Amino acid sequence: MKKIKQISFLLLVTLMLPLLSFAQEDDQVLKARTGKFALTNAKIFTVTNGIIENGTIVINNGIIEAVGANITVPNDAEVIDVKGKEIYPGMIDGGTTLGLAEIGSISESNDFRETGQLTPQMQALTAVNPNSVAIPVTRVSGVTTVWTMPQGGTFPGTAASINLFGYTPDQMFAGSKGIIMNYPSMNSGRRWRRLSDDEMKKRQEKALKQVNDTWDKAELYAKLESAEDLRNYPEIEALVPVVKGDSPIFIEVNSAKDILSAIEWVKGRGYAKVIFTGVAEGWRVAEEIAAAGIPVITGPVQAIPTRQSDNYDAAYANPGVMSKAGVKVALRTMESENVRNLPYHAGFAASFGMGREEALKAITINAAEILGVGDQLGSIEVGKKANIFVATGDPFETATKITDLFIDGYKVPMTSRHIRLYDEFLNRTPSVDKNKKAIDIKK
Amino acid sequence: MKNIILIFTLMVFASVSTVAQTPKGDVLFKGGDVITITNGTLESTDVLVRDGKIARIGKNLKAPRGVEEIDISGKFLMPGIIDAHSHIAGSAINEGTSQVTSEVSMEDVVDPLDVSIYRALAGGVTSIHLMHGSANVIGGQNETMKLRYGTTNPDDLRFEGAPRTIKFALGENPTRGGRSRGIQPQSRMGVENMLRTSFQQALEYKKKWDAYKADKSPRKVAPEYDLRMQTLVDIMAGEVLVHCHSYRADEIYMLMKVFSDFNIPKLTFQHANEAYKVAPELAAFGASASVFADWWAYKLEVYYSTAYNAAILTENGVLTSINSDSGELIRHLFHEAAKTQKYGDLSDDEALALVTLNPAKQLGIDNRVGSIEEGKDADIAIFEGHPLSIYAIPVMTFVDGVKYFDKANDGDDQRLYVSPTSTIEEINIFDRETQHRCMEDAFVMDFNQLFSNQN
């Protein structure tokens, strides 16, 4: 195992040397390019149609044109021989603030929180900064699509799926949006003063009443929509597609009690497309979630259990428990700058009960389907968008490297600020002057 | 229930044992792949532990009478993981009343009941460096601990014989503290000045005491004893190791110059996200760095970070470790170390040294822990799967040869103490932001914020 690792490491270094020196050239701007590509001799993990040993993928004009073991490479395609490597559909993170947050502590650089409890018309897509430094940092790890979410209040806004390449929000838009609702929680106590059970219950009931009043208005608005002189009411209007069943609602709910309450609420309301997000204590009520048929986006997986009395691995095991109970599960990191760790969250879920195959689905096809882009993304199939990456091996394994990346059919350069800083500082010039030390210590 | 038995056993053991205050174990590990860190990986090798120490490493070892034998064939045995930057098991983090608080120590706020200790053990961790926060330039003294979970006595967690260490802090945190109080430092200039002034004062303090000690007069009067100043004197004497919270390359460089001027030889930079920019200077000075695997962008001074930091430092000859600073990350430091293979191609031994031998060196405890060698303490983690694999699962953790974690017997509720006044159990939804405890309690809480509980 170790020897193989060492040899492959040496091989890798040799292979990467020309790459590194290429990146170091002055004034070299690396640009993405599109066209017709053929990736040959690959082990292809299609996710939906098994694994193809020694297969070929043809990408043309942004779309996967052909996939299989016996594909004729078109004459005009740029051939990229990826012998010994594996190809996967781009990974999809089901919950982030990527593009909306640049530097955590600097509020001026964060655009995911609007004031007020009822702001569902706030569009995350509008505030996505295509030039966020975190975007290339993320995509070179094989994450090609994320769900980027507004936060705060009961209805923080409308989330959007975005691909991690493009120069305007519209170029990045992956095709789906959804209303976020933070389900009123029984656990609204503050750190400084704990609330009693009764107090919390009263609070939740009050908050739920507000939520129901809001949806009542939205239902009324939907009925009146044909009326000509309908008053401008953007926050209620934003909820109408949910009422009509045209667009999904993503309900953030975490504790077991709240999840059960939310299941009842969903039944009562009868909206067609409902997704639960967070679901940190889903493992306690997995059967009930499965019975309700509500899909789940859960995570972070690398997280501390919700209760002091929980087993240390409760959060690691949570996706697996739900998945085994029959819940359709996708994963999320809830990160902005470290969305790149998505495969590791999936890896931990895999190790702690979910299994590798289900965990891979959770960050590809399941995520795509839950986010409403399953017809375009999440697997390697003819006709789907060419969001794929090439890896030196299992992408969940920490040491695995991503060597090639395609988003929307664009071959995106494998560079980011983290990589450029590595290239510049690994062997810094000038280094220290041994004869003239600025720092000298008399030991 | 298991815990009660454990506590009871420990109590009985403690009362019977006269020599050792904490329990020491005897055990023979049979047939595991032994990752020594200092001597490569020994396949299918036995490790014999006697009285809490690694007695023998070899093939076909026989268990002495009465010594438990544990079959670990197919599993990996490695030194217990050491976290050089932790705030778990600390009931307070910052003494923020002054910009210099070298008189306080984390040894006074050790909380042996924190269930985070058990969770860290479940990640193969055996030792932590419980650090003071980063609200002030010269913070409090830290405590190096062994995770002997199950005791109610904080002293049982002490790493007996470990050198004293102290927290310093540069950059945004102490200057933010200065600004919120309207005092120095409010800039990186002020931070340097505060350091130089403090050491200068300590030199004068020492001069007074030296003069007193040298004075032969029977009527001599002792100068006032000042623990704050005395600690700084001890730092300059090399008796207290400095671990300095820092991020930017310029402030790292500044502190090396200050330490150079005051002849302080040993220095570890904590976090040090930009240490890679001055790696040659760090190597020349002999300073070391304890860093995150990939945390960045949570504040301005970590915006120009790279996940290749640990690899660049290692390749430049800087002694480097990877720490957690978090009750969450501490549970998978083996995975954090593995990230240096993705970001910088470190070898297996180099990567694992980042969370074992290297932090041991930085804490001055490498003569006791950090590698699997005969004579060292039997602080050991057993893994299913290679610890650098994402599929690795820590299955057993031993401190001084005593088993404190066993996945096979991991029952519900590992708390040692449940508050009798709590009627319902608190549910905390994990939020990575609150994992940064460095600045906890550092600011005076606004009165209205404290008492208003309405939205």
PDB file of N, CA and C in Angstrom, chain B residues 63-146:
ATOM      1  N   ALA B  63       2.894 -12.583  25.974  1.00  0.00           N
ATOM      2  CA  ALA B  63       2.316 -11.768  27.049  1.00  0.00           C
ATOM      3  C   ALA B  63       2.770 -12.319  28.398  1.00  0.00           C
ATOM      4  N   PRO B  64       3.391 -11.497  29.224  1.00  0.00           N
ATOM      5  CA  PRO B  64       3.728 -11.948  30.581  1.00  0.00           C
ATOM      6  C   PRO B  64       2.452 -12.311  31.320  1.00  0.00           C
ATOM      7  N   ARG B  65       2.581 -13.097  32.375  1.00  0.00           N
ATOM      8  CA  ARG B  65       1.415 -13.549  33.117  1.00  0.00           C
ATOM      9  C   ARG B  65       0.564 -12.358  33.584  1.00  0.00           C
ATOM     10  N   GLY B  66      -0.709 -12.460  33.336  1.00  0.00           N
ATOM     11  CA  GLY B  66      -1.631 -11.421  33.817  1.00  0.00           C
ATOM     12  C   GLY B  66      -1.760 -10.221  32.892  1.00  0.00           C
ATOM     13  N   VAL B  67      -0.970 -10.203  31.806  1.00  0.00           N
ATOM     14  CA  VAL B  67      -1.047  -9.053  30.902  1.00  0.00           C
ATOM     15  C   VAL B  67      -2.051  -9.348  29.783  1.00  0.00           C
ATOM     16  N   GLU B  68      -2.987  -8.462  29.599  1.00  0.00           N
ATOM     17  CA  GLU B  68      -4.021  -8.652  28.582  1.00  0.00           C
ATOM     18  C   GLU B  68      -3.412  -8.602  27.186  1.00  0.00           C
ATOM     19  N   GLU B  69      -3.909  -9.495  26.310  1.00  0.00           N
ATOM     20  CA  GLU B  69      -3.423  -9.513  24.934  1.00  0.00           C
ATOM     21  C   GLU B  69      -4.547  -9.023  24.024  1.00  0.00           C
ATOM     22  N   ILE B  70      -4.249  -8.079  23.177  1.00  0.00           N
ATOM     23  CA  ILE B  70      -5.269  -7.583  22.249  1.00  0.00           C
ATOM     24  C   ILE B  70      -4.813  -7.851  20.823  1.00  0.00           C
ATOM     25  N   ASP B  71      -5.613  -8.602  20.100  1.00  0.00           N
ATOM     26  CA  ASP B  71      -5.284  -8.930  18.715  1.00  0.00           C
ATOM     27  C   ASP B  71      -5.665  -7.744  17.823  1.00  0.00           C
ATOM     28  N   ILE B  72      -4.663  -7.133  17.207  1.00  0.00           N
ATOM     29  CA  ILE B  72      -4.961  -6.003  16.324  1.00  0.00           C
ATOM     30  C   ILE B  72      -4.483  -6.300  14.909  1.00  0.00           C
ATOM     31  N   SER B  73      -4.444  -7.561  14.561  1.00  0.00           N
ATOM     32  CA  SER B  73      -3.995  -7.903  13.206  1.00  0.00           C
ATOM     33  C   SER B  73      -4.956  -7.286  12.189  1.00  0.00           C
ATOM     34  N   GLY B  74      -4.365  -6.751  11.144  1.00  0.00           N
ATOM     35  CA  GLY B  74      -5.168  -6.060  10.131  1.00  0.00           C
ATOM     36  C   GLY B  74      -5.467  -4.617  10.489  1.00  0.00           C
ATOM     37  N   LYS B  75      -5.092  -4.223  11.691  1.00  0.00           N
ATOM     38  CA  LYS B  75      -5.313  -2.841  12.097  1.00  0.00           C
ATOM     39  C   LYS B  75      -3.977  -2.083  12.178  1.00  0.00           C
ATOM     40  N   PHE B  76      -4.083  -0.794  12.379  1.00  0.00           N
ATOM     41  CA  PHE B  76      -2.884   0.039  12.469  1.00  0.00           C
ATOM     42  C   PHE B  76      -2.719   0.579  13.886  1.00  0.00           C
ATOM     43  N   LEU B  77      -1.491   0.555  14.369  1.00  0.00           N
ATOM     44  CA  LEU B  77      -1.189   1.124  15.683  1.00  0.00           C
ATOM     45  C   LEU B  77      -0.298   2.336  15.465  1.00  0.00           C
ATOM     46  N   MET B  78      -0.685   3.462  16.018  1.00  0.00           N
ATOM     47  CA  MET B  78       0.143   4.661  15.863  1.00  0.00           C
ATOM     48  C   MET B  78       0.195   5.411  17.188  1.00  0.00           C
ATOM     49  N   PRO B  79       1.170   6.331  17.318  1.00  0.00           N
ATOM     50  CA  PRO B  79       1.212   7.114  18.553  1.00  0.00           C
ATOM     51  C   PRO B  79      -0.070   7.928  18.713  1.00  0.00           C
ATOM     52  N   GLY B  80      -0.514   8.102  19.920  1.00  0.00           N
ATOM     53  CA  GLY B  80      -1.684   8.923  20.176  1.00  0.00           C
ATOM     54  C   GLY B  80      -1.490  10.311  19.573  1.00  0.00           C
ATOM     55  N   ILE B  81      -2.587  10.854  19.049  1.00  0.00           N
ATOM     56  CA  ILE B  81      -2.518  12.159  18.387  1.00  0.00           C
ATOM     57  C   ILE B  81      -2.409  13.272  19.434  1.00  0.00           C
ATOM     58  N   ILE B  82      -1.621  14.281  19.112  1.00  0.00           N
ATOM     59  CA  ILE B  82      -1.401  15.397  20.032  1.00  0.00           C
ATOM     60  C   ILE B  82      -1.900  16.679  19.376  1.00  0.00           C
ATOM     61  N   ASP B  83      -2.778  17.374  20.058  1.00  0.00           N
ATOM     62  CA  ASP B  83      -3.327  18.616  19.525  1.00  0.00           C
ATOM     63  C   ASP B  83      -2.645  19.794  20.206  1.00  0.00           C
ATOM     64  N   ALA B  84      -1.820  20.513  19.452  1.00  0.00           N
ATOM     65  CA  ALA B  84      -1.034  21.601  20.039  1.00  0.00           C
ATOM     66  C   ALA B  84      -1.858  22.869  20.258  1.00  0.00           C
ATOM     67  N   HIS B  85      -3.127  22.843  19.900  1.00  0.00           N
ATOM     68  CA  HIS B  85      -3.947  24.039  20.117  1.00  0.00           C
ATOM     69  C   HIS B  85      -5.387  23.619  20.352  1.00  0.00           C
ATOM     70  N   SER B  86      -5.783  23.628  21.617  1.00  0.00           N
ATOM     71  CA  SER B  86      -7.131  23.194  21.934  1.00  0.00           C
ATOM     72  C   SER B  86      -7.730  24.085  23.015  1.00  0.00           C
ATOM     73  N   HIS B  87      -9.057  24.146  23.011  1.00  0.00           N
ATOM     74  CA  HIS B  87      -9.767  24.854  24.085  1.00  0.00           C
ATOM     75  C   HIS B  87     -10.826  23.959  24.716  1.00  0.00           C
ATOM     76  N   ILE B  88     -10.799  22.671  24.379  1.00  0.00           N
ATOM     77  CA  ILE B  88     -11.763  21.792  25.060  1.00  0.00           C
ATOM     78  C   ILE B  88     -11.313  21.614  26.504  1.00  0.00           C
ATOM     79  N   ALA B  89     -12.231  21.263  27.362  1.00  0.00           N
ATOM     80  CA  ALA B  89     -11.933  21.032  28.781  1.00  0.00           C
ATOM     81  C   ALA B  89     -11.420  22.287  29.476  1.00  0.00           C
ATOM     82  N   GLY B  90     -11.750  23.446  28.912  1.00  0.00           N
ATOM     83  CA  GLY B  90     -11.412  24.697  29.573  1.00  0.00           C
ATOM     84  C   GLY B  90     -12.700  25.415  29.942  1.00  0.00           C
ATOM     85  N   SER B  91     -12.880  25.729  31.210  1.00  0.00           N
ATOM     86  CA  SER B  91     -14.129  26.386  31.604  1.00  0.00           C
ATOM     87  C   SER B  91     -14.048  27.895  31.414  1.00  0.00           C
ATOM     88  N   ALA B  92     -12.877  28.423  31.118  1.00  0.00           N
ATOM     89  CA  ALA B  92     -12.712  29.834  30.750  1.00  0.00           C
ATOM     90  C   ALA B  92     -11.575  29.880  29.747  1.00  0.00           C
ATOM     91  N   ILE B  93     -11.575  30.882  28.889  1.00  0.00           N
ATOM     92  CA  ILE B  93     -10.555  30.916  27.841  1.00  0.00           C
ATOM     93  C   ILE B  93      -9.711  32.184  27.908  1.00  0.00           C
ATOM     94  N   ASN B  94     -10.350  33.330  28.093  1.00  0.00           N
ATOM     95  CA  ASN B  94      -9.610  34.590  28.070  1.00  0.00           C
ATOM     96  C   ASN B  94      -9.659  35.302  29.410  1.00  0.00           C
ATOM     97  N   GLU B  95      -8.490  35.764  29.874  1.00  0.00           N
ATOM     98  CA  GLU B  95      -8.452  36.732  30.963  1.00  0.00           C
ATOM     99  C   GLU B  95      -8.196  38.068  30.278  1.00  0.00           C
ATOM    100  N   GLY B  96      -9.261  38.813  30.085  1.00  0.00           N
ATOM    101  CA  GLY B  96      -9.147  39.983  29.220  1.00  0.00           C
ATOM    102  C   GLY B  96      -9.019  41.299  29.956  1.00  0.00           C
ATOM    103  N   THR B  97      -8.662  41.264  31.221  1.00  0.00           N
ATOM    104  CA  THR B  97      -8.650  42.511  32.001  1.00  0.00           C
ATOM    105  C   THR B  97      -7.428  43.364  31.735  1.00  0.00           C
ATOM    106  N   SER B  98      -6.430  42.803  31.092  1.00  0.00           N
ATOM    107  CA  SER B  98      -5.218  43.578  30.814  1.00  0.00           C
ATOM    108  C   SER B  98      -4.614  43.050  29.528  1.00  0.00           C
ATOM    109  N   GLN B  99      -3.756  43.835  28.883  1.00  0.00           N
ATOM    110  CA  GLN B  99      -3.112  43.343  27.667  1.00  0.00           C
ATOM    111  C   GLN B  99      -1.936  42.437  27.995  1.00  0.00           C
ATOM    112  N   VAL B 100      -1.553  42.380  29.279  1.00  0.00           N
ATOM    113  CA  VAL B 100      -0.518  41.442  29.720  1.00  0.00           C
ATOM    114  C   VAL B 100      -1.070  40.692  30.928  1.00  0.00           C
ATOM    115  N   THR B 101      -1.270  39.388  30.775  1.00  0.00           N
ATOM    116  CA  THR B 101      -1.812  38.610  31.895  1.00  0.00           C
ATOM    117  C   THR B 101      -1.019  37.320  32.083  1.00  0.00           C
ATOM    118  N   SER B 102       0.293  37.461  32.098  1.00  0.00           N
ATOM    119  CA  SER B 102       1.141  36.269  32.208  1.00  0.00           C
ATOM    120  C   SER B 102       1.034  35.610  33.580  1.00  0.00           C
ATOM    121  N   GLU B 103       0.319  36.262  34.501  1.00  0.00           N
ATOM    122  CA  GLU B 103       0.187  35.697  35.851  1.00  0.00           C
ATOM    123  C   GLU B 103      -0.893  34.624  35.942  1.00  0.00           C
ATOM    124  N   VAL B 104      -1.815  34.572  34.959  1.00  0.00           N
ATOM    125  CA  VAL B 104      -2.891  33.587  35.067  1.00  0.00           C
ATOM    126  C   VAL B 104      -2.506  32.300  34.318  1.00  0.00           C
ATOM    127  N   SER B 105      -3.195  31.225  34.669  1.00  0.00           N
ATOM    128  CA  SER B 105      -2.872  29.962  34.030  1.00  0.00           C
ATOM    129  C   SER B 105      -4.123  29.124  33.799  1.00  0.00           C
ATOM    130  N   MET B 106      -4.115  28.431  32.678  1.00  0.00           N
ATOM    131  CA  MET B 106      -5.236  27.554  32.339  1.00  0.00           C
ATOM    132  C   MET B 106      -5.340  26.371  33.299  1.00  0.00           C
ATOM    133  N   GLU B 107      -4.287  26.118  34.069  1.00  0.00           N
ATOM    134  CA  GLU B 107      -4.363  24.985  35.003  1.00  0.00           C
ATOM    135  C   GLU B 107      -5.479  25.186  36.018  1.00  0.00           C
ATOM    136  N   ASP B 108      -5.885  26.436  36.207  1.00  0.00           N
ATOM    137  CA  ASP B 108      -6.937  26.723  37.187  1.00  0.00           C
ATOM    138  C   ASP B 108      -8.350  26.549  36.632  1.00  0.00           C
ATOM    139  N   VAL B 109      -8.464  26.340  35.342  1.00  0.00           N
ATOM    140  CA  VAL B 109      -9.813  26.249  34.748  1.00  0.00           C
ATOM    141  C   VAL B 109     -10.034  24.947  33.975  1.00  0.00           C
ATOM    142  N   VAL B 110      -9.277  23.914  34.322  1.00  0.00           N
ATOM    143  CA  VAL B 110      -9.446  22.620  33.651  1.00  0.00           C
ATOM    144  C   VAL B 110     -10.766  21.985  34.091  1.00  0.00           C
ATOM    145  N   ASP B 111     -11.565  21.586  33.117  1.00  0.00           N
ATOM    146  CA  ASP B 111     -12.851  20.953  33.395  1.00  0.00           C
ATOM    147  C   ASP B 111     -12.790  19.479  32.983  1.00  0.00           C
ATOM    148  N   PRO B 112     -12.570  18.593  33.933  1.00  0.00           N
ATOM    149  CA  PRO B 112     -12.404  17.176  33.567  1.00  0.00           C
ATOM    150  C   PRO B 112     -13.711  16.518  33.133  1.00  0.00           C
ATOM    151  N   LEU B 113     -14.830  17.228  33.295  1.00  0.00           N
ATOM    152  CA  LEU B 113     -16.125  16.623  32.980  1.00  0.00           C
ATOM    153  C   LEU B 113     -16.566  16.874  31.543  1.00  0.00           C
ATOM    154  N   ASP B 114     -15.809  17.693  30.809  1.00  0.00           N
ATOM    155  CA  ASP B 114     -16.208  18.043  29.445  1.00  0.00           C
ATOM    156  C   ASP B 114     -16.245  16.790  28.559  1.00  0.00           C
ATOM    157  N   VAL B 115     -17.401  16.503  28.005  1.00  0.00           N
ATOM    158  CA  VAL B 115     -17.558  15.299  27.182  1.00  0.00           C
ATOM    159  C   VAL B 115     -16.736  15.403  25.891  1.00  0.00           C
ATOM    160  N   SER B 116     -16.307  16.615  25.559  1.00  0.00           N
ATOM    161  CA  SER B 116     -15.421  16.791  24.393  1.00  0.00           C
ATOM    162  C   SER B 116     -14.141  15.978  24.546  1.00  0.00           C
ATOM    163  N   ILE B 117     -13.735  15.734  25.786  1.00  0.00           N
ATOM    164  CA  ILE B 117     -12.525  14.934  26.014  1.00  0.00           C
ATOM    165  C   ILE B 117     -12.737  13.528  25.457  1.00  0.00           C
ATOM    166  N   TYR B 118     -13.892  12.960  25.766  1.00  0.00           N
ATOM    167  CA  TYR B 118     -14.193  11.618  25.270  1.00  0.00           C
ATOM    168  C   TYR B 118     -14.248  11.616  23.742  1.00  0.00           C
ATOM    169  N   ARG B 119     -14.853  12.652  23.180  1.00  0.00           N
ATOM    170  CA  ARG B 119     -14.987  12.716  21.725  1.00  0.00           C
ATOM    171  C   ARG B 119     -13.634  12.870  21.050  1.00  0.00           C
ATOM    172  N   ALA B 120     -12.713  13.573  21.723  1.00  0.00           N
ATOM    173  CA  ALA B 120     -11.360  13.686  21.170  1.00  0.00           C
ATOM    174  C   ALA B 120     -10.664  12.326  21.227  1.00  0.00           C
ATOM    175  N   LEU B 121     -10.843  11.608  22.343  1.00  0.00           N
ATOM    176  CA  LEU B 121     -10.277  10.254  22.457  1.00  0.00           C
ATOM    177  C   LEU B 121     -10.804   9.364  21.336  1.00  0.00           C
ATOM    178  N   ALA B 122     -12.076   9.563  20.984  1.00  0.00           N
ATOM    179  CA  ALA B 122     -12.692   8.773  19.917  1.00  0.00           C
ATOM    180  C   ALA B 122     -12.110   9.135  18.548  1.00  0.00           C
ATOM    181  N   GLY B 123     -11.283  10.176  18.502  1.00  0.00           N
ATOM    182  CA  GLY B 123     -10.565  10.527  17.276  1.00  0.00           C
ATOM    183  C   GLY B 123      -9.086  10.208  17.393  1.00  0.00           C
ATOM    184  N   GLY B 124      -8.734   9.385  18.393  1.00  0.00           N
ATOM    185  CA  GLY B 124      -7.341   8.950  18.538  1.00  0.00           C
ATOM    186  C   GLY B 124      -6.439   9.944  19.239  1.00  0.00           C
ATOM    187  N   VAL B 125      -7.028  10.981  19.856  1.00  0.00           N
ATOM    188  CA  VAL B 125      -6.211  12.014  20.513  1.00  0.00           C
ATOM    189  C   VAL B 125      -5.911  11.594  21.949  1.00  0.00           C
ATOM    190  N   THR B 126      -4.658  11.751  22.362  1.00  0.00           N
ATOM    191  CA  THR B 126      -4.282  11.390  23.730  1.00  0.00           C
ATOM    192  C   THR B 126      -3.779  12.573  24.534  1.00  0.00           C
ATOM    193  N   SER B 127      -3.273  13.610  23.854  1.00  0.00           N
ATOM    194  CA  SER B 127      -2.787  14.793  24.570  1.00  0.00           C
ATOM    195  C   SER B 127      -3.269  16.063  23.895  1.00  0.00           C
ATOM    196  N   ILE B 128      -3.549  17.063  24.724  1.00  0.00           N
ATOM    197  CA  ILE B 128      -3.892  18.368  24.159  1.00  0.00           C
ATOM    198  C   ILE B 128      -3.116  19.466  24.872  1.00  0.00           C
ATOM    199  N   HIS B 129      -2.996  20.570  24.185  1.00  0.00           N
ATOM    200  CA  HIS B 129      -2.411  21.785  24.731  1.00  0.00           C
ATOM    201  C   HIS B 129      -3.585  22.735  24.945  1.00  0.00           C
ATOM    202  N   LEU B 130      -4.069  22.777  26.178  1.00  0.00           N
ATOM    203  CA  LEU B 130      -5.210  23.645  26.501  1.00  0.00           C
ATOM    204  C   LEU B 130      -4.694  25.071  26.589  1.00  0.00           C
ATOM    205  N   MET B 131      -5.102  25.883  25.615  1.00  0.00           N
ATOM    206  CA  MET B 131      -4.501  27.213  25.489  1.00  0.00           C
ATOM    207  C   MET B 131      -5.400  28.319  26.004  1.00  0.00           C
ATOM    208  N   HIS B 132      -4.749  29.341  26.512  1.00  0.00           N
ATOM    209  CA  HIS B 132      -5.416  30.595  26.818  1.00  0.00           C
ATOM    210  C   HIS B 132      -5.877  31.210  25.493  1.00  0.00           C
ATOM    211  N   GLY B 133      -6.808  32.149  25.545  1.00  0.00           N
ATOM    212  CA  GLY B 133      -7.309  32.781  24.324  1.00  0.00           C
ATOM    213  C   GLY B 133      -6.351  33.794  23.733  1.00  0.00           C
ATOM    214  N   SER B 134      -6.825  34.512  22.733  1.00  0.00           N
ATOM    215  CA  SER B 134      -5.943  35.410  21.989  1.00  0.00           C
ATOM    216  C   SER B 134      -6.378  36.867  22.087  1.00  0.00           C
ATOM    217  N   ALA B 135      -7.079  37.202  23.165  1.00  0.00           N
ATOM    218  CA  ALA B 135      -7.586  38.567  23.278  1.00  0.00           C
ATOM    219  C   ALA B 135      -6.498  39.561  23.656  1.00  0.00           C
ATOM    220  N   ASN B 136      -5.452  39.088  24.303  1.00  0.00           N
ATOM    221  CA  ASN B 136      -4.395  40.025  24.715  1.00  0.00           C
ATOM    222  C   ASN B 136      -3.021  39.630  24.185  1.00  0.00           C
ATOM    223  N   VAL B 137      -2.111  40.614  24.162  1.00  0.00           N
ATOM    224  CA  VAL B 137      -0.804  40.422  23.533  1.00  0.00           C
ATOM    225  C   VAL B 137      -0.014  39.334  24.267  1.00  0.00           C
ATOM    226  N   ILE B 138       0.073  39.482  25.595  1.00  0.00           N
ATOM    227  CA  ILE B 138       0.709  38.441  26.392  1.00  0.00           C
ATOM    228  C   ILE B 138      -0.397  37.837  27.245  1.00  0.00           C
ATOM    229  N   GLY B 139      -0.842  36.681  26.856  1.00  0.00           N
ATOM    230  CA  GLY B 139      -1.977  36.058  27.525  1.00  0.00           C
ATOM    231  C   GLY B 139      -1.539  35.226  28.711  1.00  0.00           C
ATOM    232  N   GLY B 140      -2.389  34.266  29.080  1.00  0.00           N
ATOM    233  CA  GLY B 140      -2.085  33.432  30.237  1.00  0.00           C
ATOM    234  C   GLY B 140      -1.262  32.216  29.870  1.00  0.00           C
ATOM    235  N   GLN B 141      -0.869  31.489  30.902  1.00  0.00           N
ATOM    236  CA  GLN B 141      -0.124  30.253  30.690  1.00  0.00           C
ATOM    237  C   GLN B 141      -1.091  29.131  30.309  1.00  0.00           C
ATOM    238  N   ASN B 142      -0.575  28.208  29.490  1.00  0.00           N
ATOM    239  CA  ASN B 142      -1.394  27.116  28.990  1.00  0.00           C
ATOM    240  C   ASN B 142      -1.171  25.868  29.845  1.00  0.00           C
ATOM    241  N   GLU B 143      -1.923  24.832  29.533  1.00  0.00           N
ATOM    242  CA  GLU B 143      -1.765  23.586  30.266  1.00  0.00           C
ATOM    243  C   GLU B 143      -1.660  22.420  29.279  1.00  0.00           C
ATOM    244  N   THR B 144      -0.576  21.668  29.366  1.00  0.00           N
ATOM    245  CA  THR B 144      -0.445  20.468  28.536  1.00  0.00           C
ATOM    246  C   THR B 144      -1.058  19.300  29.299  1.00  0.00           C
ATOM    247  N   MET B 145      -1.948  18.566  28.620  1.00  0.00           N
ATOM    248  CA  MET B 145      -2.731  17.564  29.341  1.00  0.00           C
ATOM    249  C   MET B 145      -2.743  16.208  28.627  1.00  0.00           C
ATOM    250  N   LYS B 146      -3.000  15.194  29.423  1.00  0.00           N
ATOM    251  CA  LYS B 146      -3.293  13.863  28.873  1.00  0.00           C
ATOM    252  C   LYS B 146      -4.784  13.609  29.090  1.00  0.00           C
TER     253      LYS B 146
END
